[in-house]
PDB file of C-alpha atoms in Angstrom:
ATOM      1  CA  TYR A 115     -22.427  -2.100 -35.911  1.00 48.00           C
ATOM      2  CA  PHE A 116     -22.099  -3.976 -32.566  1.00 51.00           C
ATOM      3  CA  THR A 117     -20.040  -1.306 -30.645  1.00 56.00           C
ATOM      4  CA  PRO A 118     -18.975  -1.669 -26.980  1.00 53.00           C
ATOM      5  CA  GLU A 119     -21.460   1.079 -26.053  1.00 54.00           C
ATOM      6  CA  LEU A 120     -24.345  -0.832 -27.551  1.00 58.00           C
ATOM      7  CA  ALA A 121     -23.108  -4.018 -25.909  1.00 57.00           C
ATOM      8  CA  LEU A 122     -23.127  -2.251 -22.470  1.00 56.00           C
ATOM      9  CA  VAL A 123     -26.745  -1.127 -23.130  1.00 54.00           C
ATOM     10  CA  LEU A 124     -27.855  -4.482 -23.986  1.00 59.00           C
ATOM     11  CA  GLY A 125     -26.032  -6.016 -21.185  1.00 58.00           C
ATOM     12  CA  ASN A 126     -27.535  -3.695 -18.808  1.00 55.00           C
ATOM     13  CA  VAL A 127     -31.114  -4.569 -20.167  1.00 55.00           C
ATOM     14  CA  LEU A 128     -30.532  -8.317 -19.954  1.00 57.00           C
ATOM     15  CA  ALA A 129     -29.081  -7.971 -16.387  1.00 50.00           C
ATOM     16  CA  TYR A 130     -31.981  -6.063 -15.297  1.00 50.00           C
ATOM     17  CA  PHE A 131     -34.550  -8.840 -16.353  1.00 51.00           C
ATOM     18  CA  VAL A 132     -32.486 -11.770 -15.306  1.00 48.00           C
ATOM     19  CA  SER A 133     -30.614 -10.807 -12.183  1.00 48.00           C
ATOM     20  CA  PRO A 134     -31.781 -10.622  -8.473  1.00 49.00           C
ATOM     21  CA  LYS A 135     -32.690  -7.062  -7.621  1.00 58.00           C
ATOM     22  CA  TYR A 136     -30.104  -6.756  -4.920  1.00 66.00           C
ATOM     23  CA  LYS A 137     -28.608  -3.343  -4.144  1.00 85.00           C
ATOM     24  CA  GLN A 138     -26.316  -2.163  -1.519  1.00 91.00           C
ATOM     25  CA  LEU A 139     -24.452   1.154  -0.710  1.00 93.00           C
ATOM     26  CA  LEU A 140     -20.586   0.318   0.068  1.00 95.00           C
ATOM     27  CA  GLY A 141     -18.080   2.603   1.576  1.00 96.00           C
ATOM     28  CA  LEU A 142     -14.456   2.469   0.545  1.00 97.00           C
ATOM     29  CA  LYS A 143     -12.186   1.086   3.240  1.00 97.00           C
ATOM     30  CA  GLU A 144      -8.747   1.117   1.622  1.00 97.00           C
ATOM     31  CA  LYS A 145      -7.084   0.833  -1.881  1.00 96.00           C
ATOM     32  CA  ILE A 146      -4.201  -1.519  -2.156  1.00 97.00           C
ATOM     33  CA  GLU A 147      -1.909  -1.804  -5.119  1.00 96.00           C
ATOM     34  CA  VAL A 148      -1.566  -5.600  -5.658  1.00 97.00           C
ATOM     35  CA  ALA A 149       0.511  -5.439  -8.953  1.00 96.00           C
ATOM     36  CA  THR A 150       1.720  -2.920 -11.485  1.00 95.00           C
ATOM     37  CA  GLY A 151      -1.320  -0.704 -12.260  1.00 93.00           C
ATOM     38  CA  VAL A 152      -3.610  -3.148 -10.512  1.00 95.00           C
ATOM     39  CA  PHE A 153      -5.480  -1.987  -7.425  1.00 96.00           C
ATOM     40  CA  ASP A 154      -7.870  -3.835  -5.021  1.00 97.00           C
ATOM     41  CA  PHE A 155     -10.739  -1.587  -3.818  1.00 97.00           C
ATOM     42  CA  VAL A 156     -11.785  -2.958  -0.469  1.00 97.00           C
ATOM     43  CA  PHE A 157     -15.180  -2.011   0.654  1.00 97.00           C
ATOM     44  CA  ALA A 158     -16.829  -2.284   4.016  1.00 94.00           C
ATOM     45  CA  THR A 159     -20.318  -3.381   4.401  1.00 88.00           C
ATOM     46  CA  ASP A 160     -22.824  -3.721   7.303  1.00 82.00           C
ATOM     47  CA  GLU A 161     -24.615  -6.546   5.546  1.00 84.00           C
ATOM     48  CA  ARG A 162     -22.489  -9.430   4.284  1.00 85.00           C
ATOM     49  CA  ILE A 163     -23.291 -10.021   0.736  1.00 90.00           C
ATOM     50  CA  ARG A 164     -24.250 -13.695  -0.085  1.00 92.00           C
ATOM     51  CA  PHE A 165     -22.526 -14.892  -3.203  1.00 95.00           C
ATOM     52  CA  ARG A 166     -20.631 -17.868  -4.724  1.00 97.00           C
ATOM     53  CA  PRO A 167     -16.822 -17.450  -5.503  1.00 97.00           C
ATOM     54  CA  GLY A 168     -16.242 -16.169  -9.028  1.00 97.00           C
ATOM     55  CA  GLN A 169     -19.620 -14.273  -9.415  1.00 96.00           C
ATOM     56  CA  TYR A 170     -19.760 -10.534 -10.347  1.00 95.00           C
ATOM     57  CA  MET A 171     -21.993  -7.505  -9.662  1.00 94.00           C
ATOM     58  CA  GLU A 172     -23.052  -4.270 -11.299  1.00 94.00           C
ATOM     59  CA  TRP A 173     -21.215  -1.324  -9.932  1.00 94.00           C
ATOM     60  CA  THR A 174     -22.600   2.206 -10.244  1.00 94.00           C
ATOM     61  CA  LEU A 175     -20.589   5.280  -9.588  1.00 93.00           C
ATOM     62  CA  ALA A 176     -22.048   8.703  -9.800  1.00 89.00           C
ATOM     63  CA  HIS A 177     -19.603  11.331 -11.324  1.00 88.00           C
ATOM     64  CA  ARG A 178     -19.445  14.398 -13.314  1.00 86.00           C
ATOM     65  CA  ASP A 179     -19.452  14.361 -17.166  1.00 88.00           C
ATOM     66  CA  PRO A 180     -19.492  10.465 -17.611  1.00 87.00           C
ATOM     67  CA  ASP A 181     -18.045   9.416 -21.115  1.00 87.00           C
ATOM     68  CA  SER A 182     -20.179   7.452 -23.592  1.00 85.00           C
ATOM     69  CA  ARG A 183     -19.731   4.162 -21.423  1.00 82.00           C
ATOM     70  CA  GLY A 184     -21.661   5.821 -18.678  1.00 86.00           C
ATOM     71  CA  ASN A 185     -21.637   5.379 -14.861  1.00 89.00           C
ATOM     72  CA  ARG A 186     -22.113   1.553 -14.568  1.00 89.00           C
ATOM     73  CA  ARG A 187     -19.752  -1.400 -14.920  1.00 89.00           C
ATOM     74  CA  TYR A 188     -19.613  -5.033 -14.199  1.00 91.00           C
ATOM     75  CA  PHE A 189     -16.745  -6.251 -12.069  1.00 93.00           C
ATOM     76  CA  THR A 190     -16.025  -9.707 -10.499  1.00 95.00           C
ATOM     77  CA  LEU A 191     -15.872  -9.904  -6.797  1.00 96.00           C
ATOM     78  CA  ALA A 192     -12.304 -10.774  -6.085  1.00 97.00           C
ATOM     79  CA  SER A 193     -13.120 -11.430  -2.468  1.00 97.00           C
ATOM     80  CA  SER A 194     -14.376 -14.735  -0.959  1.00 97.00           C
ATOM     81  CA  PRO A 195     -17.595 -15.022   0.664  1.00 96.00           C
ATOM     82  CA  THR A 196     -15.647 -15.988   3.901  1.00 96.00           C
ATOM     83  CA  GLU A 197     -14.158 -12.435   4.033  1.00 96.00           C
ATOM     84  CA  LYS A 198     -15.908  -9.443   5.722  1.00 93.00           C
ATOM     85  CA  GLU A 199     -14.926  -6.991   3.273  1.00 95.00           C
ATOM     86  CA  VAL A 200     -15.956  -6.747  -0.441  1.00 96.00           C
ATOM     87  CA  ARG A 201     -12.955  -6.708  -2.627  1.00 96.00           C
ATOM     88  CA  VAL A 202     -12.767  -5.742  -6.387  1.00 96.00           C
ATOM     89  CA  GLY A 203      -9.611  -5.766  -8.442  1.00 95.00           C
ATOM     90  CA  MET A 204      -9.122  -3.344 -11.268  1.00 93.00           C
ATOM     91  CA  LYS A 205      -6.400  -2.816 -13.956  1.00 92.00           C
ATOM     92  CA  PHE A 206      -5.623   0.886 -14.683  1.00 90.00           C
ATOM     93  CA  TYR A 207      -4.447   1.774 -18.220  1.00 86.00           C
ATOM     94  CA  PRO A 208      -3.456   5.115 -19.681  1.00 86.00           C
ATOM     95  CA  GLU A 209      -6.323   7.337 -20.608  1.00 84.00           C
ATOM     96  CA  PRO A 210      -8.852   5.618 -18.475  1.00 84.00           C
ATOM     97  CA  SER A 211     -12.716   5.931 -18.705  1.00 89.00           C
ATOM     98  CA  SER A 212     -14.384   8.484 -16.723  1.00 91.00           C
ATOM     99  CA  PHE A 213     -15.590   5.868 -14.510  1.00 92.00           C
ATOM    100  CA  LYS A 214     -12.136   4.581 -13.598  1.00 91.00           C
ATOM    101  CA  ASN A 215     -10.770   8.119 -13.555  1.00 90.00           C
ATOM    102  CA  LYS A 216     -13.199   8.897 -10.707  1.00 92.00           C
ATOM    103  CA  LEU A 217     -12.337   5.744  -8.892  1.00 91.00           C
ATOM    104  CA  ALA A 218      -8.555   6.536  -9.187  1.00 90.00           C
ATOM    105  CA  TYR A 219      -9.056   9.460  -6.831  1.00 91.00           C
ATOM    106  CA  PHE A 220     -11.557   7.610  -4.455  1.00 92.00           C
ATOM    107  CA  HIS A 221     -10.973   8.295  -0.820  1.00 93.00           C
ATOM    108  CA  PRO A 222     -11.851   6.044   2.109  1.00 95.00           C
ATOM    109  CA  GLY A 223     -15.626   6.576   3.132  1.00 95.00           C
ATOM    110  CA  GLU A 224     -16.710   7.505  -0.453  1.00 95.00           C
ATOM    111  CA  THR A 225     -19.433   5.272  -1.607  1.00 95.00           C
ATOM    112  CA  ILE A 226     -20.394   3.186  -4.572  1.00 95.00           C
ATOM    113  CA  VAL A 227     -23.547   1.159  -5.197  1.00 95.00           C
ATOM    114  CA  ALA A 228     -23.259  -2.533  -5.807  1.00 95.00           C
ATOM    115  CA  ALA A 229     -26.349  -4.480  -7.323  1.00 94.00           C
ATOM    116  CA  GLN A 230     -27.399  -7.364  -9.539  1.00 91.00           C
ATOM    117  CA  LEU A 231     -25.371 -10.138  -8.195  1.00 94.00           C
ATOM    118  CA  SER A 232     -24.838 -12.802 -10.982  1.00 92.00           C
ATOM    119  CA  GLY A 233     -22.496 -15.047 -12.913  1.00 93.00           C
ATOM    120  CA  ASP A 234     -22.099 -18.965 -13.171  1.00 94.00           C
ATOM    121  CA  PHE A 235     -18.358 -18.901 -13.531  1.00 96.00           C
ATOM    122  CA  THR A 236     -18.084 -20.650 -10.160  1.00 97.00           C
ATOM    123  CA  LEU A 237     -16.733 -23.836  -8.743  1.00 98.00           C
ATOM    124  CA  PRO A 238     -18.477 -27.223  -9.463  1.00 97.00           C
ATOM    125  CA  LYS A 239     -20.501 -28.928  -6.731  1.00 96.00           C
ATOM    126  CA  ASN A 240     -18.638 -32.117  -7.267  1.00 97.00           C
ATOM    127  CA  LYS A 241     -15.436 -31.446  -5.147  1.00 97.00           C
ATOM    128  CA  ASP A 242     -13.754 -34.488  -6.654  1.00 97.00           C
ATOM    129  CA  GLU A 243     -13.788 -32.977 -10.150  1.00 98.00           C
ATOM    130  CA  LYS A 244     -10.456 -32.184 -11.708  1.00 98.00           C
ATOM    131  CA  LEU A 245     -10.095 -28.525 -12.719  1.00 98.00           C
ATOM    132  CA  ALA A 246      -7.419 -26.453 -14.599  1.00 98.00           C
ATOM    133  CA  PHE A 247      -7.708 -22.534 -14.331  1.00 98.00           C
ATOM    134  CA  ILE A 248      -6.081 -20.407 -17.116  1.00 98.00           C
ATOM    135  CA  ALA A 249      -5.849 -16.673 -16.311  1.00 96.00           C
ATOM    136  CA  GLY A 250      -4.477 -13.626 -18.142  1.00 94.00           C
ATOM    137  CA  GLY A 251      -3.877 -10.255 -16.422  1.00 91.00           C
ATOM    138  CA  ILE A 252      -6.738  -9.012 -14.548  1.00 93.00           C
ATOM    139  CA  GLY A 253      -8.766 -12.065 -15.390  1.00 94.00           C
ATOM    140  CA  ILE A 254      -7.176 -13.507 -12.282  1.00 96.00           C
ATOM    141  CA  THR A 255      -9.807 -11.910 -10.019  1.00 96.00           C
ATOM    142  CA  PRO A 256     -12.384 -14.778 -10.130  1.00 97.00           C
ATOM    143  CA  PHE A 257      -9.706 -17.275  -9.167  1.00 98.00           C
ATOM    144  CA  ARG A 258      -8.550 -15.191  -6.402  1.00 98.00           C
ATOM    145  CA  SER A 259     -12.062 -15.429  -4.914  1.00 98.00           C
ATOM    146  CA  MET A 260     -12.297 -19.148  -5.436  1.00 98.00           C
ATOM    147  CA  ILE A 261      -8.894 -20.056  -4.031  1.00 98.00           C
ATOM    148  CA  GLN A 262      -9.236 -17.768  -0.961  1.00 98.00           C
ATOM    149  CA  TYR A 263     -12.541 -19.359  -0.286  1.00 98.00           C
ATOM    150  CA  LEU A 264     -10.883 -22.838  -0.559  1.00 98.00           C
ATOM    151  CA  ILE A 265      -8.080 -21.790   1.925  1.00 98.00           C
ATOM    152  CA  ASP A 266     -10.730 -20.392   4.383  1.00 98.00           C
ATOM    153  CA  THR A 267     -12.737 -23.473   4.258  1.00 98.00           C
ATOM    154  CA  LYS A 268      -9.785 -25.861   4.182  1.00 98.00           C
ATOM    155  CA  GLU A 269     -11.349 -27.446   1.140  1.00 97.00           C
ATOM    156  CA  ALA A 270      -8.848 -29.265  -0.916  1.00 95.00           C
ATOM    157  CA  ARG A 271      -9.439 -29.702  -4.668  1.00 97.00           C
ATOM    158  CA  LYS A 272      -7.424 -31.042  -7.669  1.00 98.00           C
ATOM    159  CA  ILE A 273      -6.509 -27.741  -9.233  1.00 98.00           C
ATOM    160  CA  THR A 274      -3.714 -26.403 -11.359  1.00 98.00           C
ATOM    161  CA  LEU A 275      -3.633 -22.763 -12.114  1.00 98.00           C
ATOM    162  CA  LEU A 276      -1.842 -21.243 -15.271  1.00 98.00           C
ATOM    163  CA  TYR A 277      -1.332 -17.603 -14.801  1.00 97.00           C
ATOM    164  CA  SER A 278      -0.017 -15.438 -17.741  1.00 96.00           C
ATOM    165  CA  ASN A 279       1.569 -11.879 -17.422  1.00 95.00           C
ATOM    166  CA  LYS A 280       4.146  -9.805 -19.210  1.00 94.00           C
ATOM    167  CA  THR A 281       6.352  -9.188 -16.285  1.00 94.00           C
ATOM    168  CA  LEU A 282       6.726 -10.506 -12.743  1.00 93.00           C
ATOM    169  CA  GLY A 283       5.560  -7.220 -11.559  1.00 94.00           C
ATOM    170  CA  ASP A 284       2.227  -7.786 -13.254  1.00 95.00           C
ATOM    171  CA  VAL A 285       1.518 -10.811 -10.951  1.00 96.00           C
ATOM    172  CA  ALA A 286      -1.252 -10.330  -8.599  1.00 97.00           C
ATOM    173  CA  TYR A 287      -2.182 -12.274  -5.346  1.00 98.00           C
ATOM    174  CA  ARG A 288       0.871 -14.426  -5.448  1.00 96.00           C
ATOM    175  CA  ASP A 289       0.866 -14.725  -1.557  1.00 96.00           C
ATOM    176  CA  ILE A 290      -2.378 -16.278  -1.767  1.00 98.00           C
ATOM    177  CA  PHE A 291      -1.644 -18.753  -4.442  1.00 97.00           C
ATOM    178  CA  ASP A 292       1.635 -19.721  -2.767  1.00 95.00           C
ATOM    179  CA  ARG A 293      -0.282 -20.279   0.542  1.00 97.00           C
ATOM    180  CA  ALA A 294      -2.931 -22.435  -1.550  1.00 98.00           C
ATOM    181  CA  TYR A 295      -0.048 -24.608  -2.541  1.00 97.00           C
ATOM    182  CA  THR A 296       1.440 -25.000   0.855  1.00 97.00           C
ATOM    183  CA  GLU A 297      -1.882 -25.732   2.719  1.00 98.00           C
ATOM    184  CA  LEU A 298      -4.060 -27.417  -0.016  1.00 98.00           C
ATOM    185  CA  GLY A 299      -1.557 -28.489  -2.802  1.00 97.00           C
ATOM    186  CA  ILE A 300      -3.173 -26.269  -5.410  1.00 97.00           C
ATOM    187  CA  GLU A 301      -0.460 -25.709  -7.859  1.00 96.00           C
ATOM    188  CA  THR A 302       0.169 -22.338  -9.849  1.00 97.00           C
ATOM    189  CA  VAL A 303       2.390 -21.893 -12.791  1.00 97.00           C
ATOM    190  CA  TYR A 304       3.433 -18.280 -13.489  1.00 96.00           C
ATOM    191  CA  SER A 305       3.971 -17.589 -17.262  1.00 96.00           C
ATOM    192  CA  ILE A 306       5.964 -14.506 -18.062  1.00 95.00           C
ATOM    193  CA  THR A 307       5.952 -13.467 -21.668  1.00 94.00           C
ATOM    194  CA  ASP A 308       8.147 -10.271 -21.633  1.00 92.00           C
ATOM    195  CA  GLY A 309      10.707  -9.993 -18.769  1.00 82.00           C
ATOM    196  CA  GLN A 310      13.360 -11.779 -16.677  1.00 85.00           C
ATOM    197  CA  VAL A 311      12.581 -15.112 -14.736  1.00 86.00           C
ATOM    198  CA  PRO A 312      14.555 -15.956 -11.704  1.00 84.00           C
ATOM    199  CA  LEU A 313      16.461 -19.219 -12.354  1.00 71.00           C
ATOM    200  CA  ASP A 314      15.736 -20.503  -8.904  1.00 78.00           C
ATOM    201  CA  ASP A 315      11.825 -19.958  -9.203  1.00 84.00           C
ATOM    202  CA  LEU A 316      10.545 -23.318 -10.140  1.00 78.00           C
ATOM    203  CA  GLN A 317       7.050 -22.217 -10.331  1.00 89.00           C
ATOM    204  CA  THR A 318       7.716 -19.417 -12.980  1.00 91.00           C
ATOM    205  CA  ARG A 319       8.569 -20.047 -16.801  1.00 92.00           C
ATOM    206  CA  LYS A 320       9.362 -17.643 -19.550  1.00 93.00           C
ATOM    207  CA  GLY A 321       7.036 -17.482 -22.678  1.00 93.00           C
ATOM    208  CA  ALA A 322       3.370 -17.713 -23.502  1.00 94.00           C
ATOM    209  CA  ILE A 323       0.849 -20.456 -22.445  1.00 97.00           C
ATOM    210  CA  ASP A 324       0.374 -22.863 -25.404  1.00 97.00           C
ATOM    211  CA  SER A 325      -0.623 -26.465 -26.012  1.00 97.00           C
ATOM    212  CA  ARG A 326       2.918 -27.539 -25.147  1.00 97.00           C
ATOM    213  CA  VAL A 327       2.744 -25.827 -21.817  1.00 97.00           C
ATOM    214  CA  ILE A 328      -0.635 -27.141 -20.971  1.00 98.00           C
ATOM    215  CA  ALA A 329       0.444 -30.531 -21.815  1.00 98.00           C
ATOM    216  CA  GLU A 330       3.474 -30.407 -19.656  1.00 97.00           C
ATOM    217  CA  GLU A 331       1.976 -28.736 -16.525  1.00 97.00           C
ATOM    218  CA  VAL A 332      -1.511 -30.561 -16.713  1.00 98.00           C
ATOM    219  CA  PRO A 333      -0.597 -33.762 -18.281  1.00 97.00           C
ATOM    220  CA  ASP A 334      -4.059 -35.282 -17.421  1.00 97.00           C
ATOM    221  CA  TYR A 335      -5.807 -32.305 -19.235  1.00 97.00           C
ATOM    222  CA  THR A 336      -8.420 -34.547 -21.067  1.00 96.00           C
ATOM    223  CA  GLU A 337      -9.701 -35.373 -17.504  1.00 97.00           C
ATOM    224  CA  ARG A 338     -10.135 -31.714 -16.261  1.00 98.00           C
ATOM    225  CA  THR A 339     -12.595 -29.074 -16.739  1.00 98.00           C
ATOM    226  CA  PHE A 340     -10.963 -25.799 -17.775  1.00 98.00           C
ATOM    227  CA  TYR A 341     -11.914 -22.335 -16.566  1.00 98.00           C
ATOM    228  CA  LEU A 342     -10.720 -19.468 -18.826  1.00 97.00           C
ATOM    229  CA  SER A 343     -10.697 -15.821 -17.707  1.00 96.00           C
ATOM    230  CA  GLY A 344      -8.949 -12.733 -19.245  1.00 92.00           C
ATOM    231  CA  PRO A 345      -9.168 -10.673 -22.380  1.00 90.00           C
ATOM    232  CA  HIS A 346     -11.613 -11.623 -24.943  1.00 90.00           C
ATOM    233  CA  ALA A 347      -9.105 -12.604 -27.519  1.00 90.00           C
ATOM    234  CA  MET A 348      -7.060 -14.740 -25.010  1.00 93.00           C
ATOM    235  CA  VAL A 349     -10.226 -16.779 -23.973  1.00 94.00           C
ATOM    236  CA  THR A 350     -11.294 -17.338 -27.576  1.00 93.00           C
ATOM    237  CA  ALA A 351      -7.742 -18.516 -28.434  1.00 95.00           C
ATOM    238  CA  PHE A 352      -7.517 -20.925 -25.524  1.00 97.00           C
ATOM    239  CA  GLU A 353     -10.982 -22.285 -26.496  1.00 97.00           C
ATOM    240  CA  LYS A 354      -9.701 -23.233 -29.923  1.00 97.00           C
ATOM    241  CA  THR A 355      -6.488 -24.575 -28.361  1.00 98.00           C
ATOM    242  CA  LEU A 356      -8.113 -26.815 -25.971  1.00 98.00           C
ATOM    243  CA  GLN A 357     -10.611 -28.204 -28.312  1.00 98.00           C
ATOM    244  CA  GLU A 358      -7.803 -28.982 -30.811  1.00 98.00           C
ATOM    245  CA  MET A 359      -5.933 -30.735 -28.003  1.00 98.00           C
ATOM    246  CA  GLY A 360      -9.085 -32.955 -27.591  1.00 97.00           C
ATOM    247  CA  VAL A 361     -10.771 -31.311 -24.619  1.00 98.00           C
ATOM    248  CA  SER A 362     -14.625 -31.534 -24.876  1.00 96.00           C
ATOM    249  CA  ARG A 363     -16.397 -28.182 -25.463  1.00 95.00           C
ATOM    250  CA  ASN A 364     -18.634 -28.997 -22.522  1.00 96.00           C
ATOM    251  CA  LYS A 365     -15.578 -29.087 -20.241  1.00 97.00           C
ATOM    252  CA  ILE A 366     -14.512 -25.443 -20.888  1.00 98.00           C
ATOM    253  CA  LYS A 367     -16.015 -22.636 -18.986  1.00 97.00           C
ATOM    254  CA  THR A 368     -15.358 -19.066 -19.789  1.00 95.00           C
ATOM    255  CA  ASP A 369     -15.814 -15.817 -17.823  1.00 87.00           C
ATOM    256  CA  PHE A 370     -18.441 -13.480 -19.115  1.00 57.00           C
ATOM    257  CA  PHE A 371     -19.269  -9.811 -18.449  1.00 51.00           C
ATOM    258  CA  PRO A 372     -22.198  -8.191 -20.092  1.00 45.00           C
ATOM    259  CA  GLY A 373     -20.287  -4.788 -20.176  1.00 42.00           C
ATOM    260  CA  PHE A 374     -16.950  -3.256 -20.449  1.00 42.00           C
ATOM    261  CA  ALA A 375     -14.634  -1.708 -17.984  1.00 53.00           C
TER     262      ALA A 375
END
């Protein structure tokens, strides 16, 4: 059977052969709660990591008695290449893995190894290409990286972000996305599936993102390239929905991690 453990092993082997052999020891600078149960781990680095917004790295954390998933994970860089520190966003659930349990008690100065920079879930070279981002939960991290980069470089692109969460408290990085709207015209629609929505908040709507919501918020959706990031089931469902709406398969990009958190 194709278990998560087997997938992690195969992902590690694949990444070893195809990824650049880059490795750096990073020290924790601070830990910030950016949403309910979601924390940004901000690491200081003497040598700035060169990457494209949306890429991920392999993270190795030595700890006692690791569980069956081991001491390595793949996480997206939530930071922008324009930022000095390296930032990784993580969602913590009840009964976390031994890896995350160790991270939960990480203190400033403690170190982790970052290696094997990879991923093609990145902005297209054509700056005029119309884009639509759909994120669920912690799947927002690559979009945080991309949009912070666009803010810092003052690069305006035609982008609409649809961001789904259970409650308003689960929304991360809203300050950045609101700033992107003010400075660059990048629109964000916050979809809340289980909770109250302020009546005066025109950017927030109650209910799940579906074909009707996509058509209303992105009326030129057949002209857009869609980027999907989130839980595997969510990404798969949106792939099907978009294709049923007439979006070409080659205009749909999905986030991919060769391992499990």
